[in-house]
Amino acid sequence: MKSHRKELWFETPARRAFINITPQVEEAVRASGVREGLVLVNAMHITASVFINDDEAGLHRDYERWLEGLAPHEPVSSYEHNRTGEDNGDAHLKRQIMGRETVVAITAGKLDFGPWEQIFYGEFDGRRRKRVLVKVIGE
Ligand code: ZN
C-alpha cells in the first residue's frame, strides 16, 4: 500500500474565511501516485473545519450568517470558554458544526466527487498560521 502525507498552511487576513482547497488536495493525490484509495483531509486546529459543499458565494454568505446566528462572536463575554482569556469560544462551536474532516474516494487517480462537490477549509479564528493534514492511502 502507498501512503503520502502533506500539510497545507493558511494564514487568513480575516477572523473567518472559506477557502476552496480542492486543487491542493488533487495535487497531493497526484504526488502520491495512488490510483485506487482514499484521501483524508482534516483541520489540525479545533477552531477550523474541513468540509465538502458547493463553491458558490451566496451559499458561503449563508453559512456565515447561519453560523453567526448560532454562535455570534460578540459579546465574547457570553462564552464560558473565553474566561480562559481567549476570545474564540464561538470558533470552537462553529468548527464543531462544520466538522473536522472529510474523506474522498480516489478512483482511477481522481477525486471521485458527486455533482458540484468541492473541498473547503473553514477558518473561524484566523489571522495566525494554521494547517490542514492531507493523507492519501491506497494502491
Ligand atoms: Zn479556544
Short mmCIF file of N, CA, C and O and ligand atoms in Angstrom, two decimals:
data_model
loop_
_atom_site.label_atom_id
_atom_site.label_comp_id
_atom_site.label_asym_id
_atom_site.label_seq_id
_atom_site.Cartn_x
_atom_site.Cartn_y
_atom_site.Cartn_z
N MET A 1 0.83 -1.20 0.00
CA MET A 1 0.00 0.00 0.00
C MET A 1 0.87 1.25 0.00
O MET A 1 1.85 1.34 0.72
N LYS A 2 0.49 2.22 -0.81
CA LYS A 2 1.18 3.51 -0.82
C LYS A 2 0.56 4.43 0.22
O LYS A 2 -0.65 4.34 0.48
N SER A 3 1.37 5.34 0.75
CA SER A 3 0.80 6.40 1.57
C SER A 3 1.59 7.68 1.35
O SER A 3 2.78 7.63 1.01
N HIS A 4 0.91 8.79 1.49
CA HIS A 4 1.51 10.10 1.22
C HIS A 4 0.89 11.10 2.19
O HIS A 4 -0.33 11.11 2.36
N ARG A 5 1.73 11.91 2.83
CA ARG A 5 1.26 12.88 3.82
C ARG A 5 1.70 14.27 3.40
O ARG A 5 2.85 14.46 3.00
N LYS A 6 0.78 15.22 3.51
CA LYS A 6 1.12 16.60 3.17
C LYS A 6 0.38 17.54 4.12
O LYS A 6 -0.76 17.26 4.49
N GLU A 7 1.02 18.65 4.48
CA GLU A 7 0.36 19.69 5.26
C GLU A 7 0.14 20.91 4.37
O GLU A 7 1.04 21.31 3.64
N LEU A 8 -1.06 21.48 4.47
CA LEU A 8 -1.38 22.74 3.79
C LEU A 8 -1.45 23.81 4.86
O LEU A 8 -2.13 23.62 5.88
N TRP A 9 -0.78 24.95 4.64
CA TRP A 9 -0.74 26.02 5.64
C TRP A 9 -1.57 27.21 5.19
O TRP A 9 -1.61 27.54 4.00
N PHE A 10 -2.21 27.84 6.16
CA PHE A 10 -3.06 29.00 5.89
C PHE A 10 -2.82 30.07 6.94
O PHE A 10 -2.56 29.75 8.10
N GLU A 11 -2.92 31.34 6.51
CA GLU A 11 -2.99 32.45 7.46
C GLU A 11 -3.96 33.45 6.85
O GLU A 11 -3.57 34.28 6.01
N THR A 12 -5.22 33.36 7.26
CA THR A 12 -6.24 34.21 6.64
C THR A 12 -6.16 35.61 7.26
O THR A 12 -5.97 35.74 8.47
N PRO A 13 -6.34 36.65 6.44
CA PRO A 13 -6.27 38.02 6.98
C PRO A 13 -7.46 38.37 7.86
O PRO A 13 -7.35 39.24 8.73
N ALA A 14 -8.60 37.69 7.66
CA ALA A 14 -9.80 37.95 8.47
C ALA A 14 -9.97 36.82 9.48
O ALA A 14 -9.37 35.75 9.35
N ARG A 15 -10.79 37.06 10.48
CA ARG A 15 -11.06 36.04 11.50
C ARG A 15 -11.70 34.80 10.88
O ARG A 15 -11.37 33.67 11.25
N ARG A 16 -12.62 35.02 9.92
CA ARG A 16 -13.34 33.89 9.32
C ARG A 16 -13.16 33.89 7.80
O ARG A 16 -13.14 34.96 7.18
N ALA A 17 -13.08 32.70 7.24
CA ALA A 17 -12.92 32.57 5.78
C ALA A 17 -13.27 31.15 5.36
O ALA A 17 -13.14 30.20 6.16
N PHE A 18 -13.71 31.02 4.10
CA PHE A 18 -13.88 29.71 3.47
C PHE A 18 -12.97 29.68 2.25
O PHE A 18 -13.04 30.58 1.40
N ILE A 19 -12.13 28.66 2.16
CA ILE A 19 -11.14 28.57 1.07
C ILE A 19 -11.30 27.23 0.37
O ILE A 19 -11.28 26.17 1.03
N ASN A 20 -11.45 27.28 -0.95
CA ASN A 20 -11.53 26.05 -1.74
C ASN A 20 -10.13 25.44 -1.84
O ASN A 20 -9.23 26.04 -2.44
N ILE A 21 -9.94 24.27 -1.24
CA ILE A 21 -8.62 23.63 -1.23
C ILE A 21 -8.60 22.39 -2.14
O ILE A 21 -7.65 21.60 -2.08
N THR A 22 -9.60 22.26 -3.00
CA THR A 22 -9.66 21.11 -3.91
C THR A 22 -8.40 20.98 -4.77
O THR A 22 -7.86 19.87 -4.90
N PRO A 23 -7.89 22.10 -5.37
CA PRO A 23 -6.68 21.95 -6.21
C PRO A 23 -5.48 21.40 -5.43
O PRO A 23 -4.73 20.57 -5.96
N GLN A 24 -5.31 21.83 -4.18
CA GLN A 24 -4.18 21.34 -3.36
C GLN A 24 -4.35 19.86 -3.02
O GLN A 24 -3.37 19.12 -2.96
N VAL A 25 -5.61 19.44 -2.78
CA VAL A 25 -5.85 18.02 -2.48
C VAL A 25 -5.60 17.17 -3.73
O VAL A 25 -4.98 16.10 -3.67
N GLU A 26 -6.06 17.68 -4.89
CA GLU A 26 -5.80 16.96 -6.16
C GLU A 26 -4.31 16.82 -6.40
O GLU A 26 -3.84 15.77 -6.85
N GLU A 27 -3.55 17.87 -6.09
CA GLU A 27 -2.10 17.84 -6.27
C GLU A 27 -1.47 16.77 -5.36
O GLU A 27 -0.57 16.04 -5.78
N ALA A 28 -1.96 16.68 -4.11
CA ALA A 28 -1.43 15.67 -3.18
C ALA A 28 -1.74 14.27 -3.68
O ALA A 28 -0.91 13.36 -3.57
N VAL A 29 -2.93 14.08 -4.25
CA VAL A 29 -3.29 12.77 -4.80
C VAL A 29 -2.37 12.42 -5.98
O VAL A 29 -1.86 11.30 -6.08
N ARG A 30 -2.13 13.42 -6.86
CA ARG A 30 -1.22 13.20 -7.99
C ARG A 30 0.17 12.81 -7.50
O ARG A 30 0.77 11.85 -7.98
N ALA A 31 0.66 13.55 -6.51
CA ALA A 31 2.02 13.31 -5.99
C ALA A 31 2.13 11.93 -5.33
O ALA A 31 3.20 11.34 -5.33
N SER A 32 1.01 11.43 -4.79
CA SER A 32 1.03 10.14 -4.09
C SER A 32 1.19 8.97 -5.05
O SER A 32 1.66 7.90 -4.66
N GLY A 33 0.76 9.14 -6.30
CA GLY A 33 0.74 8.04 -7.26
C GLY A 33 -0.37 7.04 -7.02
O GLY A 33 -0.46 6.03 -7.72
N VAL A 34 -1.24 7.31 -6.02
CA VAL A 34 -2.35 6.39 -5.73
C VAL A 34 -3.41 6.50 -6.83
O VAL A 34 -3.82 7.58 -7.21
N ARG A 35 -3.84 5.33 -7.34
CA ARG A 35 -4.89 5.29 -8.37
C ARG A 35 -6.23 4.88 -7.78
O ARG A 35 -7.29 5.29 -8.24
N GLU A 36 -6.18 3.97 -6.76
CA GLU A 36 -7.39 3.48 -6.09
C GLU A 36 -7.15 3.57 -4.59
O GLU A 36 -6.24 2.92 -4.07
N GLY A 37 -7.96 4.38 -3.91
CA GLY A 37 -7.73 4.53 -2.47
C GLY A 37 -8.62 5.60 -1.87
O GLY A 37 -9.73 5.85 -2.35
N LEU A 38 -8.12 6.22 -0.80
CA LEU A 38 -8.87 7.23 -0.05
C LEU A 38 -7.95 8.39 0.28
O LEU A 38 -6.74 8.19 0.49
N VAL A 39 -8.54 9.57 0.37
CA VAL A 39 -7.80 10.71 0.90
C VAL A 39 -8.58 11.30 2.07
O VAL A 39 -9.77 11.58 1.95
N LEU A 40 -7.89 11.41 3.20
CA LEU A 40 -8.42 12.08 4.39
C LEU A 40 -7.88 13.50 4.39
O LEU A 40 -6.69 13.70 4.17
N VAL A 41 -8.77 14.46 4.63
CA VAL A 41 -8.36 15.86 4.74
C VAL A 41 -8.95 16.40 6.03
O VAL A 41 -10.18 16.42 6.19
N ASN A 42 -8.09 16.79 6.99
CA ASN A 42 -8.62 17.29 8.27
C ASN A 42 -7.91 18.54 8.74
O ASN A 42 -6.71 18.71 8.56
N ALA A 43 -8.72 19.41 9.36
CA ALA A 43 -8.15 20.58 10.03
C ALA A 43 -7.36 20.09 11.24
O ALA A 43 -7.80 19.21 11.96
N MET A 44 -6.17 20.69 11.45
CA MET A 44 -5.34 20.28 12.59
C MET A 44 -5.52 21.25 13.77
O MET A 44 -4.70 21.28 14.68
N HIS A 45 -6.60 22.01 13.74
CA HIS A 45 -6.89 23.00 14.80
C HIS A 45 -8.36 22.90 15.18
O HIS A 45 -9.20 22.62 14.32
N ILE A 46 -8.65 23.18 16.45
CA ILE A 46 -10.00 22.97 16.98
C ILE A 46 -10.90 24.19 16.79
O ILE A 46 -12.00 24.24 17.32
N THR A 47 -10.42 25.15 15.98
CA THR A 47 -11.25 26.31 15.62
C THR A 47 -11.31 26.47 14.09
O THR A 47 -11.49 27.58 13.59
N ALA A 48 -11.12 25.37 13.37
CA ALA A 48 -11.19 25.37 11.90
C ALA A 48 -11.80 24.05 11.44
O ALA A 48 -11.76 23.06 12.17
N SER A 49 -12.35 24.06 10.24
CA SER A 49 -13.05 22.89 9.70
C SER A 49 -12.56 22.54 8.31
O SER A 49 -11.99 23.38 7.61
N VAL A 50 -12.82 21.30 7.92
CA VAL A 50 -12.74 20.90 6.51
C VAL A 50 -14.08 20.25 6.18
O VAL A 50 -14.57 19.40 6.94
N PHE A 51 -14.68 20.69 5.09
CA PHE A 51 -15.99 20.16 4.71
C PHE A 51 -16.14 20.19 3.19
O PHE A 51 -15.35 20.83 2.49
N ILE A 52 -17.16 19.49 2.72
CA ILE A 52 -17.44 19.43 1.29
C ILE A 52 -18.79 20.08 1.01
O ILE A 52 -19.78 19.76 1.69
N ASN A 53 -18.78 20.99 0.05
CA ASN A 53 -20.04 21.54 -0.44
C ASN A 53 -19.78 22.30 -1.74
O ASN A 53 -18.74 22.11 -2.36
N ASP A 54 -20.74 23.16 -2.11
CA ASP A 54 -20.70 23.85 -3.40
C ASP A 54 -19.80 25.09 -3.32
O ASP A 54 -19.81 25.78 -2.30
N ASP A 55 -19.07 25.37 -4.38
CA ASP A 55 -18.26 26.59 -4.45
C ASP A 55 -19.14 27.71 -5.01
O ASP A 55 -19.01 28.09 -6.18
N GLU A 56 -20.02 28.22 -4.16
CA GLU A 56 -20.99 29.22 -4.60
C GLU A 56 -21.02 30.31 -3.52
O GLU A 56 -21.27 30.04 -2.35
N ALA A 57 -20.73 31.56 -3.95
CA ALA A 57 -20.51 32.65 -2.99
C ALA A 57 -21.72 32.92 -2.11
O ALA A 57 -21.58 33.22 -0.92
N GLY A 58 -22.94 32.82 -2.69
CA GLY A 58 -24.14 33.05 -1.90
C GLY A 58 -24.27 32.03 -0.78
O GLY A 58 -24.63 32.38 0.36
N LEU A 59 -23.97 30.79 -1.08
CA LEU A 59 -24.01 29.74 -0.06
C LEU A 59 -23.02 30.05 1.07
O LEU A 59 -23.32 29.86 2.25
N HIS A 60 -21.85 30.53 0.71
CA HIS A 60 -20.83 30.83 1.72
C HIS A 60 -21.28 31.98 2.61
O HIS A 60 -21.06 31.96 3.83
N ARG A 61 -21.96 32.99 2.02
CA ARG A 61 -22.52 34.07 2.85
C ARG A 61 -23.65 33.53 3.73
O ARG A 61 -23.80 33.95 4.88
N ASP A 62 -24.42 32.57 3.22
CA ASP A 62 -25.47 31.92 4.03
C ASP A 62 -24.86 31.18 5.23
O ASP A 62 -25.38 31.24 6.33
N TYR A 63 -23.75 30.46 4.97
CA TYR A 63 -23.06 29.78 6.09
C TYR A 63 -22.64 30.79 7.15
O TYR A 63 -22.82 30.58 8.34
N GLU A 64 -22.04 31.90 6.69
CA GLU A 64 -21.54 32.92 7.62
C GLU A 64 -22.69 33.45 8.49
O GLU A 64 -22.55 33.53 9.71
N ARG A 65 -23.83 33.76 7.87
CA ARG A 65 -24.96 34.31 8.62
C ARG A 65 -25.55 33.26 9.55
O ARG A 65 -25.87 33.55 10.70
N TRP A 66 -25.66 32.03 9.05
CA TRP A 66 -26.22 30.94 9.85
C TRP A 66 -25.34 30.66 11.08
O TRP A 66 -25.83 30.53 12.20
N LEU A 67 -24.03 30.60 10.85
CA LEU A 67 -23.10 30.30 11.95
C LEU A 67 -23.07 31.46 12.96
O LEU A 67 -23.01 31.22 14.17
N GLU A 68 -23.12 32.71 12.47
CA GLU A 68 -23.14 33.85 13.40
C GLU A 68 -24.45 33.88 14.19
O GLU A 68 -24.46 34.32 15.34
N GLY A 69 -25.53 33.39 13.59
CA GLY A 69 -26.79 33.29 14.32
C GLY A 69 -26.72 32.25 15.43
O GLY A 69 -27.22 32.44 16.53
N LEU A 70 -26.08 31.12 15.13
CA LEU A 70 -25.96 30.04 16.12
C LEU A 70 -24.98 30.39 17.23
O LEU A 70 -25.23 30.10 18.40
N ALA A 71 -23.86 30.97 16.84
CA ALA A 71 -22.77 31.24 17.79
C ALA A 71 -22.12 32.57 17.44
O ALA A 71 -21.04 32.61 16.83
N PRO A 72 -22.78 33.69 17.81
CA PRO A 72 -22.21 35.00 17.47
C PRO A 72 -20.86 35.21 18.14
O PRO A 72 -20.67 34.81 19.30
N HIS A 73 -19.94 35.86 17.42
CA HIS A 73 -18.62 36.13 18.02
C HIS A 73 -18.74 37.06 19.23
O HIS A 73 -18.09 36.84 20.25
N GLU A 74 -19.58 38.11 19.08
CA GLU A 74 -19.80 39.09 20.16
C GLU A 74 -21.16 38.83 20.81
O GLU A 74 -22.09 38.43 20.11
N PRO A 75 -21.31 39.11 22.11
CA PRO A 75 -20.24 39.55 23.00
C PRO A 75 -19.37 38.37 23.43
O PRO A 75 -19.89 37.31 23.79
N VAL A 76 -18.07 38.57 23.40
CA VAL A 76 -17.16 37.47 23.74
C VAL A 76 -17.36 37.02 25.19
O VAL A 76 -17.08 35.88 25.55
N SER A 77 -17.89 37.93 26.03
CA SER A 77 -18.11 37.59 27.45
C SER A 77 -19.24 36.58 27.64
O SER A 77 -19.42 36.05 28.73
N SER A 78 -20.00 36.29 26.56
CA SER A 78 -21.11 35.35 26.71
C SER A 78 -20.65 33.89 26.68
O SER A 78 -21.46 32.99 26.90
N TYR A 79 -19.36 33.65 26.43
CA TYR A 79 -18.84 32.27 26.36
C TYR A 79 -18.00 31.94 27.60
O TYR A 79 -17.05 32.67 27.90
N GLU A 80 -18.34 30.85 28.26
CA GLU A 80 -17.54 30.43 29.42
C GLU A 80 -16.10 30.14 29.02
O GLU A 80 -15.17 30.40 29.77
N HIS A 81 -15.92 29.58 27.82
CA HIS A 81 -14.57 29.27 27.33
C HIS A 81 -13.66 30.51 27.35
O HIS A 81 -12.46 30.40 27.60
N ASN A 82 -14.26 31.68 27.09
CA ASN A 82 -13.45 32.90 27.00
C ASN A 82 -12.96 33.39 28.36
O ASN A 82 -12.12 34.29 28.42
N ARG A 83 -13.45 32.76 29.45
CA ARG A 83 -12.91 33.10 30.78
C ARG A 83 -11.46 32.66 30.91
O ARG A 83 -10.77 33.06 31.84
N THR A 84 -11.00 31.81 29.97
CA THR A 84 -9.58 31.42 29.97
C THR A 84 -8.70 32.57 29.48
O THR A 84 -7.47 32.46 29.50
N GLY A 85 -9.35 33.66 28.99
CA GLY A 85 -8.58 34.77 28.42
C GLY A 85 -8.61 34.77 26.91
O GLY A 85 -8.12 35.71 26.28
N GLU A 86 -9.17 33.71 26.31
CA GLU A 86 -9.31 33.66 24.85
C GLU A 86 -10.57 34.41 24.43
O GLU A 86 -11.40 34.77 25.26
N ASP A 87 -10.70 34.61 23.11
CA ASP A 87 -11.92 35.24 22.60
C ASP A 87 -12.54 34.40 21.49
O ASP A 87 -13.26 34.90 20.65
N ASN A 88 -12.23 33.08 21.49
CA ASN A 88 -12.64 32.26 20.35
C ASN A 88 -13.66 31.18 20.71
O ASN A 88 -13.75 30.17 20.01
N GLY A 89 -14.42 31.42 21.77
CA GLY A 89 -15.46 30.44 22.15
C GLY A 89 -16.38 30.11 20.98
O GLY A 89 -16.73 28.95 20.76
N ASP A 90 -16.77 31.15 20.24
CA ASP A 90 -17.66 30.93 19.09
C ASP A 90 -17.01 30.06 18.03
O ASP A 90 -17.66 29.23 17.40
N ALA A 91 -15.69 30.22 17.84
CA ALA A 91 -14.98 29.49 16.78
C ALA A 91 -14.96 27.99 17.06
O ALA A 91 -15.06 27.18 16.14
N HIS A 92 -14.84 27.61 18.34
CA HIS A 92 -14.89 26.18 18.68
C HIS A 92 -16.26 25.59 18.32
O HIS A 92 -16.34 24.46 17.82
N LEU A 93 -17.32 26.35 18.58
CA LEU A 93 -18.67 25.85 18.28
C LEU A 93 -18.90 25.78 16.77
O LEU A 93 -19.49 24.81 16.27
N LYS A 94 -18.43 26.79 16.05
CA LYS A 94 -18.58 26.79 14.58
C LYS A 94 -17.84 25.61 13.97
O LYS A 94 -18.32 24.96 13.04
N ARG A 95 -16.63 25.36 14.48
CA ARG A 95 -15.87 24.21 13.98
C ARG A 95 -16.63 22.90 14.21
O ARG A 95 -16.62 22.00 13.36
N GLN A 96 -17.28 22.81 15.39
CA GLN A 96 -17.95 21.54 15.71
C GLN A 96 -19.05 21.23 14.69
O GLN A 96 -19.15 20.11 14.20
N ILE A 97 -19.82 22.26 14.35
CA ILE A 97 -20.96 22.00 13.46
C ILE A 97 -20.52 21.85 12.00
O ILE A 97 -21.16 21.12 11.23
N MET A 98 -19.41 22.47 11.61
CA MET A 98 -18.94 22.35 10.22
C MET A 98 -18.01 21.15 10.03
O MET A 98 -17.71 20.78 8.89
N GLY A 99 -17.57 20.55 11.12
CA GLY A 99 -16.85 19.28 11.03
C GLY A 99 -15.34 19.42 11.01
O GLY A 99 -14.78 20.44 10.65
N ARG A 100 -14.69 18.34 11.43
CA ARG A 100 -13.22 18.31 11.49
C ARG A 100 -12.59 17.89 10.17
O ARG A 100 -11.53 18.40 9.80
N GLU A 101 -13.21 16.90 9.48
CA GLU A 101 -12.52 16.30 8.34
C GLU A 101 -13.50 15.84 7.28
O GLU A 101 -14.71 15.78 7.48
N THR A 102 -12.91 15.46 6.15
CA THR A 102 -13.67 14.80 5.11
C THR A 102 -12.79 13.70 4.51
O THR A 102 -11.57 13.76 4.59
N VAL A 103 -13.45 12.69 3.96
CA VAL A 103 -12.76 11.59 3.29
C VAL A 103 -13.35 11.47 1.89
O VAL A 103 -14.57 11.49 1.74
N VAL A 104 -12.49 11.40 0.88
CA VAL A 104 -12.95 11.29 -0.50
C VAL A 104 -12.33 10.05 -1.13
O VAL A 104 -11.13 9.78 -0.95
N ALA A 105 -13.13 9.30 -1.88
CA ALA A 105 -12.63 8.15 -2.62
C ALA A 105 -11.77 8.62 -3.79
O ALA A 105 -12.05 9.65 -4.41
N ILE A 106 -10.73 7.84 -4.08
CA ILE A 106 -9.89 8.07 -5.26
C ILE A 106 -10.14 6.91 -6.22
O ILE A 106 -9.95 5.74 -5.85
N THR A 107 -10.59 7.24 -7.42
CA THR A 107 -10.87 6.23 -8.45
C THR A 107 -10.14 6.63 -9.72
O THR A 107 -10.28 7.77 -10.17
N ALA A 108 -9.36 5.71 -10.23
CA ALA A 108 -8.56 5.97 -11.45
C ALA A 108 -7.73 7.24 -11.30
O ALA A 108 -7.59 8.03 -12.25
N GLY A 109 -7.19 7.47 -10.09
CA GLY A 109 -6.28 8.58 -9.85
C GLY A 109 -6.94 9.93 -9.62
O GLY A 109 -6.25 10.94 -9.47
N LYS A 110 -8.30 9.95 -9.60
CA LYS A 110 -9.03 11.22 -9.46
C LYS A 110 -9.92 11.19 -8.22
O LYS A 110 -10.39 10.12 -7.81
N LEU A 111 -10.21 12.39 -7.68
CA LEU A 111 -11.19 12.51 -6.60
C LEU A 111 -12.57 12.14 -7.16
O LEU A 111 -13.00 12.71 -8.16
N ASP A 112 -13.22 11.18 -6.50
CA ASP A 112 -14.48 10.63 -7.02
C ASP A 112 -15.66 11.38 -6.40
O ASP A 112 -16.38 10.87 -5.55
N PHE A 113 -15.87 12.63 -6.86
CA PHE A 113 -16.87 13.52 -6.30
C PHE A 113 -18.26 13.27 -6.87
O PHE A 113 -18.40 12.85 -8.02
N GLY A 114 -19.28 13.65 -6.11
CA GLY A 114 -20.62 13.82 -6.62
C GLY A 114 -20.72 15.19 -7.29
O GLY A 114 -19.76 15.98 -7.25
N PRO A 115 -21.89 15.49 -7.89
CA PRO A 115 -22.05 16.76 -8.60
C PRO A 115 -21.76 17.96 -7.70
O PRO A 115 -22.28 18.02 -6.58
N TRP A 116 -20.95 18.88 -8.16
CA TRP A 116 -20.65 20.18 -7.53
C TRP A 116 -19.83 20.07 -6.25
O TRP A 116 -19.57 21.08 -5.60
N GLU A 117 -19.43 18.87 -5.86
CA GLU A 117 -18.68 18.75 -4.62
C GLU A 117 -17.28 19.35 -4.75
O GLU A 117 -16.56 19.05 -5.71
N GLN A 118 -16.93 20.17 -3.76
CA GLN A 118 -15.59 20.74 -3.64
C GLN A 118 -15.20 20.70 -2.16
O GLN A 118 -16.07 20.70 -1.29
N ILE A 119 -13.90 20.71 -1.90
CA ILE A 119 -13.41 20.62 -0.52
C ILE A 119 -13.01 22.02 -0.04
O ILE A 119 -12.29 22.73 -0.75
N PHE A 120 -13.48 22.36 1.16
CA PHE A 120 -13.21 23.70 1.71
C PHE A 120 -12.52 23.61 3.06
O PHE A 120 -12.81 22.72 3.88
N TYR A 121 -11.63 24.59 3.28
CA TYR A 121 -11.11 24.89 4.60
C TYR A 121 -11.99 25.99 5.18
O TYR A 121 -12.18 27.03 4.54
N GLY A 122 -12.55 25.76 6.34
CA GLY A 122 -13.36 26.76 7.04
C GLY A 122 -12.56 27.31 8.21
O GLY A 122 -12.22 26.56 9.13
N GLU A 123 -12.25 28.59 8.14
CA GLU A 123 -11.49 29.24 9.22
C GLU A 123 -12.45 30.05 10.10
O GLU A 123 -13.25 30.82 9.57
N PHE A 124 -12.36 29.86 11.41
CA PHE A 124 -13.25 30.58 12.33
C PHE A 124 -12.48 31.41 13.36
O PHE A 124 -13.09 32.10 14.17
N ASP A 125 -11.16 31.29 13.35
CA ASP A 125 -10.32 32.10 14.26
C ASP A 125 -8.96 32.27 13.58
O ASP A 125 -7.96 31.69 14.00
N GLY A 126 -8.96 33.07 12.53
CA GLY A 126 -7.78 33.18 11.66
C GLY A 126 -6.79 34.21 12.14
O GLY A 126 -6.66 34.48 13.34
N ARG A 127 -6.06 34.77 11.17
CA ARG A 127 -5.03 35.78 11.43
C ARG A 127 -3.83 35.19 12.17
O ARG A 127 -3.14 35.88 12.92
N ARG A 128 -3.64 33.88 12.01
CA ARG A 128 -2.44 33.20 12.51
C ARG A 128 -2.24 31.95 11.67
O ARG A 128 -3.16 31.50 10.99
N ARG A 129 -1.02 31.42 11.69
CA ARG A 129 -0.70 30.27 10.84
C ARG A 129 -1.37 29.01 11.37
O ARG A 129 -1.22 28.67 12.54
N LYS A 130 -2.11 28.34 10.48
CA LYS A 130 -2.81 27.11 10.84
C LYS A 130 -2.70 26.14 9.67
O LYS A 130 -2.39 26.54 8.56
N ARG A 131 -2.96 24.85 9.94
CA ARG A 131 -2.69 23.88 8.88
C ARG A 131 -3.77 22.80 8.79
O ARG A 131 -4.53 22.57 9.72
N VAL A 132 -3.73 22.16 7.63
CA VAL A 132 -4.62 21.05 7.28
C VAL A 132 -3.75 19.86 6.92
O VAL A 132 -2.74 20.01 6.23
N LEU A 133 -4.14 18.69 7.40
CA LEU A 133 -3.44 17.45 7.05
C LEU A 133 -4.14 16.77 5.88
O LEU A 133 -5.37 16.65 5.88
N VAL A 134 -3.35 16.35 4.88
CA VAL A 134 -3.86 15.56 3.76
C VAL A 134 -3.12 14.22 3.82
O VAL A 134 -1.90 14.18 3.77
N LYS A 135 -3.88 13.14 3.95
CA LYS A 135 -3.27 11.79 4.00
C LYS A 135 -3.91 10.94 2.93
O LYS A 135 -5.13 10.72 2.93
N VAL A 136 -3.08 10.47 2.00
CA VAL A 136 -3.55 9.67 0.88
C VAL A 136 -3.08 8.24 1.12
O VAL A 136 -1.89 8.01 1.39
N ILE A 137 -3.99 7.27 1.01
CA ILE A 137 -3.60 5.86 1.12
C ILE A 137 -4.26 5.07 -0.01
O ILE A 137 -5.36 5.40 -0.46
N GLY A 138 -3.59 4.04 -0.43
CA GLY A 138 -4.17 3.17 -1.46
C GLY A 138 -3.08 2.54 -2.32
O GLY A 138 -1.92 2.50 -1.96
N GLU A 139 -3.52 2.10 -3.49
CA GLU A 139 -2.60 1.40 -4.41
C GLU A 139 -2.44 2.18 -5.69
O GLU A 139 -3.37 2.85 -6.13
ZN ZN B 1 -10.21 28.49 22.48
#
